[in-house]
Amino acid sequence: MSLLVVGSVALDTVQTPFGKRDEMLGGSAVYCALAACHFTDVKLVGVVGDDFHNDATELLRQRNIDLSGLETRPGKTFRWSGVYADDMNDRDTLYTALNVFEAFNPTIPEDARTAEYVFLGNISPKLQLNVLEQMGKPVFVAMDTMNFWIDSARDELLEVLSKVNAVIINDAEAKQLSGSTNVVQAARNIQQTGCSTVLIKKGEHGCFQVCGEECFIAPAYPLEKVLDPTGAGDTFAGGFMGHLARARGTDSRTLREAVVYGSVMASFVVEQFGVDNLLQLTEAMIRQRYDEFRRLVSF
Ligand code: AMP
C-alpha cells in the first residue's frame, strides 16, 4: 500500500528562542514524507532547483522515499524563512522565495497514479485539481491549504474540497474558510462542501476531527520543551495518512487512530530543529508514545 505526497520541497531558515538554523531541508512534502515513511511506502512529487544538495536527496532515498516524481529544474530551490516569538505560537514569515516552485506543475509518474492514498500539500487549488485528474481511483485523499488560497482562489478550493475525503487545516484557516468562529460549526460548514472528514489542528491544544456525524478530539502531547514548531502540521498529516495506508482502512476507528498517530509524529518533530527528530525515530519510540497518549486520555 503506498502513499503519494505532493507539495513543497524547501530550504528553510528558522529562528526560534532556542537557536537559528540556515537552509535546513524542509517543505510540506518533505515533512509529510519523512513522517509517513515510518508507516508505509511513500512516493514524493515536488520540484527542486539545481542547487539542491545531493545529501538531502540521499537522505530521503535512504528512507525508501521514492523520488521518481521529484523534478530538478534549472534555478534555485524554494526557500522559506520564519522567526518564532517566545511562546512559539506566533510566527513571522521573513521571506518566501518561490524560485523553481513558482512554475511547479506536478507530473505524477505512471506508477504513482495508482496510489491508493494521496496527500495534497499546500499548493494552489488549481494544481491540486491537476493532480487529482492524473490519479486513478484513490481510496482516500487528504488535502491541506492556507489563508492565501482561501482568499485568492476560493472557488477552485471549494472544487478540490468537493473531490477529496479529508481536509487538514488549522483553526484560523477553518474559521476563515467557513465564516464561523465556533470550531464545531466551522467543521460542519466545511463538510457541506462534500468533504466528509474535517480535521482542525489547534496547535498545543490538540486536534478536532469530524467524520460524518462523529466527532473525535485528541490532545497534543504535553511537551516541556518545544525547540522548533516548523512543519508540525505536515508531519501530523504524514502520521495520519501513513497510518491509514498501513492499516488499509478508512473506517471511523482507523481514522481516530490516525489522528493519534498524527499527533504522535507532530510531537516528535517539534522537539528538535527541522526534520532532525524524524530521522532518528524507531517504530518502538512511535509505539511507546502512542501508548502514552492512550494513558493520557484514559479516565
Ligand atoms: P508549517 O509549519 O506546517 O506551516 O510548515 C512549514 C513548512 O512549509 C516549511 O518547511 C516551509 O518550507 C513550507 N512552506 C512555507 N510557506 C509555503 C508556501 N507558500 N507554499 C508551500 N510550502 C510552504
XYZ file of C-alpha atoms and ligand atoms in Angstrom:
322
model
C 0.000 0.000 0.000
C 1.537 3.331 -0.870
C 1.052 6.997 -0.187
C 1.588 9.732 -2.758
C 2.662 13.079 -1.293
C 2.645 16.247 -3.407
C 3.945 19.562 -2.066
C 6.876 21.842 -1.465
C 10.491 20.796 -1.041
C 12.345 23.647 0.590
C 15.423 25.030 2.228
C 14.204 26.641 5.445
C 15.933 29.232 7.592
C 14.336 29.194 11.017
C 14.915 31.160 14.186
C 13.297 30.228 17.496
C 14.121 31.287 21.074
C 16.391 28.205 21.144
C 18.578 28.991 18.159
C 18.810 29.566 14.442
C 19.316 27.140 11.580
C 20.100 28.135 7.991
C 18.873 26.377 4.865
C 17.655 23.183 6.518
C 15.840 20.583 4.482
C 12.111 21.356 4.752
C 8.899 21.873 2.823
C 5.440 20.377 3.235
C 6.139 17.273 1.124
C 9.397 16.547 2.959
C 7.902 16.757 6.469
C 4.914 14.666 5.416
C 7.026 12.036 3.620
C 9.586 11.706 6.437
C 6.761 11.105 8.919
C 4.774 8.745 6.682
C 7.777 6.603 5.712
C 7.715 5.141 9.242
C 4.349 3.579 8.304
C 4.205 2.895 4.570
C 5.887 3.255 1.152
C 5.951 6.884 0.110
C 6.226 8.499 -3.312
C 7.105 12.190 -3.269
C 6.218 14.601 -6.080
C 7.800 18.044 -5.976
C 10.401 20.271 -7.575
C 13.866 21.453 -6.581
C 16.450 23.681 -8.225
C 19.872 22.616 -9.435
C 21.319 23.929 -6.146
C 19.578 21.208 -4.104
C 22.123 19.186 -2.127
C 22.748 15.583 -3.126
C 22.999 14.577 0.511
C 19.403 15.744 1.078
C 18.212 13.609 -1.834
C 20.246 10.702 -0.476
C 18.759 11.152 2.993
C 15.222 10.849 1.558
C 16.197 7.854 -0.586
C 17.720 6.070 2.403
C 14.273 6.181 3.997
C 12.841 4.404 0.955
C 11.049 7.514 -0.249
C 10.506 7.127 -3.989
C 11.826 10.283 -5.665
C 10.987 9.449 -9.273
C 8.466 12.338 -9.116
C 10.954 14.866 -7.758
C 11.914 17.110 -10.673
C 15.113 19.114 -10.801
C 14.733 22.391 -12.717
C 17.333 24.982 -13.637
C 17.275 27.673 -10.958
C 17.067 27.863 -7.196
C 15.155 25.655 -4.783
C 12.165 27.147 -2.932
C 13.312 28.955 0.208
C 11.315 29.986 3.232
C 12.317 31.712 6.449
C 10.423 32.224 9.693
C 11.049 33.587 13.159
C 9.130 32.480 16.244
C 8.138 34.589 19.240
C 8.901 33.460 22.788
C 5.683 31.464 23.229
C 6.214 29.684 19.874
C 2.574 30.130 18.855
C 3.345 33.264 16.897
C 5.500 33.146 13.817
C 6.515 35.813 11.338
C 7.473 34.832 7.837
C 10.669 36.721 6.960
C 10.670 35.705 3.304
C 9.188 33.244 0.834
C 11.287 32.837 -2.312
C 9.275 30.559 -4.584
C 12.076 30.190 -7.173
C 11.500 26.971 -9.207
C 8.362 26.242 -7.137
C 6.631 29.179 -8.860
C 6.305 27.215 -12.112
C 5.642 23.871 -10.387
C 3.246 21.793 -12.430
C 3.152 18.354 -10.844
C 3.513 15.420 -13.194
C 2.606 12.208 -11.456
C 4.811 9.304 -12.606
C 2.857 6.478 -14.246
C 3.361 4.016 -11.384
C 2.270 6.577 -8.773
C -1.088 7.184 -10.468
C -2.480 4.044 -8.865
C -1.527 5.122 -5.330
C -4.481 4.450 -3.051
C -3.669 7.149 -0.509
C -2.852 10.722 -1.522
C -1.840 13.823 0.414
C -2.152 17.127 -1.434
C 0.141 19.542 0.398
C -0.290 23.266 0.442
C -0.104 24.153 -3.273
C -2.556 26.121 -5.394
C -6.029 24.545 -5.634
C -5.589 24.551 -9.421
C -2.535 22.298 -9.088
C -4.312 20.126 -6.536
C -7.101 19.591 -9.109
C -4.500 18.863 -11.754
C -3.007 16.122 -9.535
C -6.437 14.585 -8.909
C -7.087 14.475 -12.660
C -3.929 12.414 -13.162
C -4.844 9.867 -10.499
C -6.740 6.607 -10.939
C -9.222 5.934 -8.164
C -7.514 6.602 -4.850
C -9.153 5.175 -1.725
C -8.542 8.263 0.392
C -7.304 11.753 -0.467
C -6.497 14.390 2.152
C -5.574 17.993 1.434
C -4.034 20.984 3.149
C -4.430 24.647 2.223
C -3.625 28.093 3.628
C -5.110 31.571 4.138
C -3.662 32.831 0.825
C -5.658 30.281 -1.244
C -8.800 30.684 0.879
C -8.736 34.386 -0.059
C -7.483 34.291 -3.607
C -8.812 31.033 -5.120
C -11.917 30.233 -3.135
C -13.986 28.723 -5.974
C -11.221 26.364 -7.055
C -10.577 25.458 -3.434
C -14.250 24.553 -2.970
C -13.987 22.345 -6.047
C -10.996 20.494 -4.573
C -12.844 20.094 -1.276
C -15.768 18.504 -3.119
C -13.388 15.875 -4.552
C -11.326 14.864 -1.514
C -12.119 12.763 1.548
C -10.419 14.910 4.186
C -9.063 18.371 4.796
C -6.413 19.024 7.451
C -6.214 22.703 8.424
C -5.576 24.873 11.467
C -8.282 26.619 13.451
C -7.656 30.078 11.924
C -7.946 28.641 8.402
C -11.105 26.709 9.347
C -12.717 29.892 10.601
C -11.662 31.828 7.513
C -12.940 29.111 5.186
C -16.262 28.522 6.963
C -17.076 32.002 8.222
C -17.744 30.553 11.686
C -15.743 31.327 14.808
C -17.095 28.193 16.503
C -14.829 25.262 15.693
C -17.654 22.670 15.649
C -19.802 24.813 13.377
C -16.765 25.549 11.213
C -16.145 21.816 10.722
C -19.825 21.165 9.957
C -19.882 24.026 7.427
C -16.784 22.678 5.701
C -18.390 19.225 5.483
C -21.129 20.867 3.376
C -18.559 21.242 0.586
C -18.655 17.451 0.171
C -15.501 16.695 2.148
C -16.693 14.212 4.785
C -13.734 14.313 7.197
C -12.525 17.629 8.580
C -9.514 17.829 10.877
C -8.904 21.093 12.650
C -5.492 21.441 14.300
C -5.319 23.659 17.334
C -1.572 23.673 17.954
C -0.699 22.902 21.559
C -4.436 22.372 22.225
C -4.663 19.276 20.054
C -6.902 18.348 17.177
C -10.636 18.149 16.493
C -11.959 15.724 13.879
C -15.422 15.355 12.437
C -16.088 12.354 10.274
C -19.670 12.085 9.025
C -21.757 12.545 12.174
C -18.969 11.607 14.576
C -16.638 13.907 16.489
C -13.255 12.996 17.960
C -10.743 15.029 19.904
C -7.096 14.283 20.602
C -4.857 16.341 22.850
C -1.419 17.493 21.824
C 1.261 15.514 23.653
C 2.308 17.544 26.709
C 5.907 18.536 25.951
C 8.007 20.575 28.343
C 10.256 21.891 25.614
C 9.466 22.743 22.017
C 12.552 23.719 20.006
C 11.042 24.370 16.569
C 7.344 24.052 15.599
C 8.055 24.262 11.841
C 6.388 21.518 9.844
C 4.252 20.197 12.710
C 1.122 20.327 10.539
C 2.650 18.446 7.607
C 4.218 15.932 9.968
C 0.779 15.410 11.524
C -0.590 14.753 8.025
C 2.235 12.244 7.398
C 1.453 10.243 10.542
C -2.281 10.420 9.826
C -2.053 9.315 6.183
C 0.761 6.849 6.903
C -1.375 5.025 9.443
C -4.397 4.877 7.093
C -2.232 3.412 4.325
C -0.602 0.892 6.656
C -3.928 -0.130 8.246
C -5.602 -0.258 4.827
C -8.701 1.284 6.312
C -10.718 4.459 6.495
C -13.411 3.407 8.977
C -14.102 5.631 11.941
C -11.883 3.683 14.379
C -8.908 3.747 11.984
C -9.426 7.480 11.412
C -9.321 8.054 15.191
C -6.123 6.021 15.498
C -4.698 8.014 12.589
C -5.367 11.303 14.401
C -3.408 9.991 17.390
C -0.524 8.812 15.170
C -0.554 12.257 13.532
C -0.319 13.865 16.970
C 2.478 11.467 17.983
C 4.579 12.329 14.923
C 3.958 16.074 15.328
C 5.020 15.849 18.981
C 8.341 14.302 17.935
C 9.171 16.765 15.162
C 8.872 19.884 17.332
C 11.354 18.542 19.890
C 14.276 19.252 17.535
C 15.010 21.699 14.711
C 13.700 20.919 11.230
C 13.328 17.255 10.315
C 16.132 16.088 12.666
C 13.958 14.138 15.071
C 12.029 12.373 12.275
C 15.326 10.907 11.077
C 16.184 9.081 14.260
C 12.775 7.725 15.248
C 12.209 3.994 15.613
C 8.990 2.015 15.456
C 9.338 1.295 19.184
C 9.556 5.029 20.043
C 6.453 5.770 17.961
C 4.522 2.891 19.535
C 5.558 3.903 23.039
C 4.343 7.475 22.621
C 1.106 6.194 21.042
C 0.521 4.078 24.165
C 1.304 7.084 26.375
C -1.393 9.023 24.503
C -3.891 6.303 25.343
C -2.970 6.556 29.044
C -3.185 10.351 28.926
C -6.830 10.367 27.871
C -7.978 7.343 29.875
C -10.316 8.133 32.772
P 4.080 24.606 8.750
O 4.955 24.892 9.939
O 3.194 23.409 8.952
O 3.348 25.822 8.267
O 5.032 24.173 7.554
C 6.225 24.855 7.299
C 6.803 24.326 6.015
O 6.010 24.795 4.917
C 8.215 24.827 5.794
O 9.077 23.718 5.623
C 8.145 25.679 4.527
O 9.207 25.424 3.651
C 6.825 25.296 3.892
N 6.156 26.473 3.315
C 6.103 27.729 3.814
N 5.392 28.543 3.009
C 4.970 27.792 1.963
C 4.197 28.057 0.782
N 3.706 29.271 0.494
N 3.953 27.024 -0.059
C 4.418 25.794 0.227
N 5.165 25.487 1.289
C 5.447 26.458 2.168
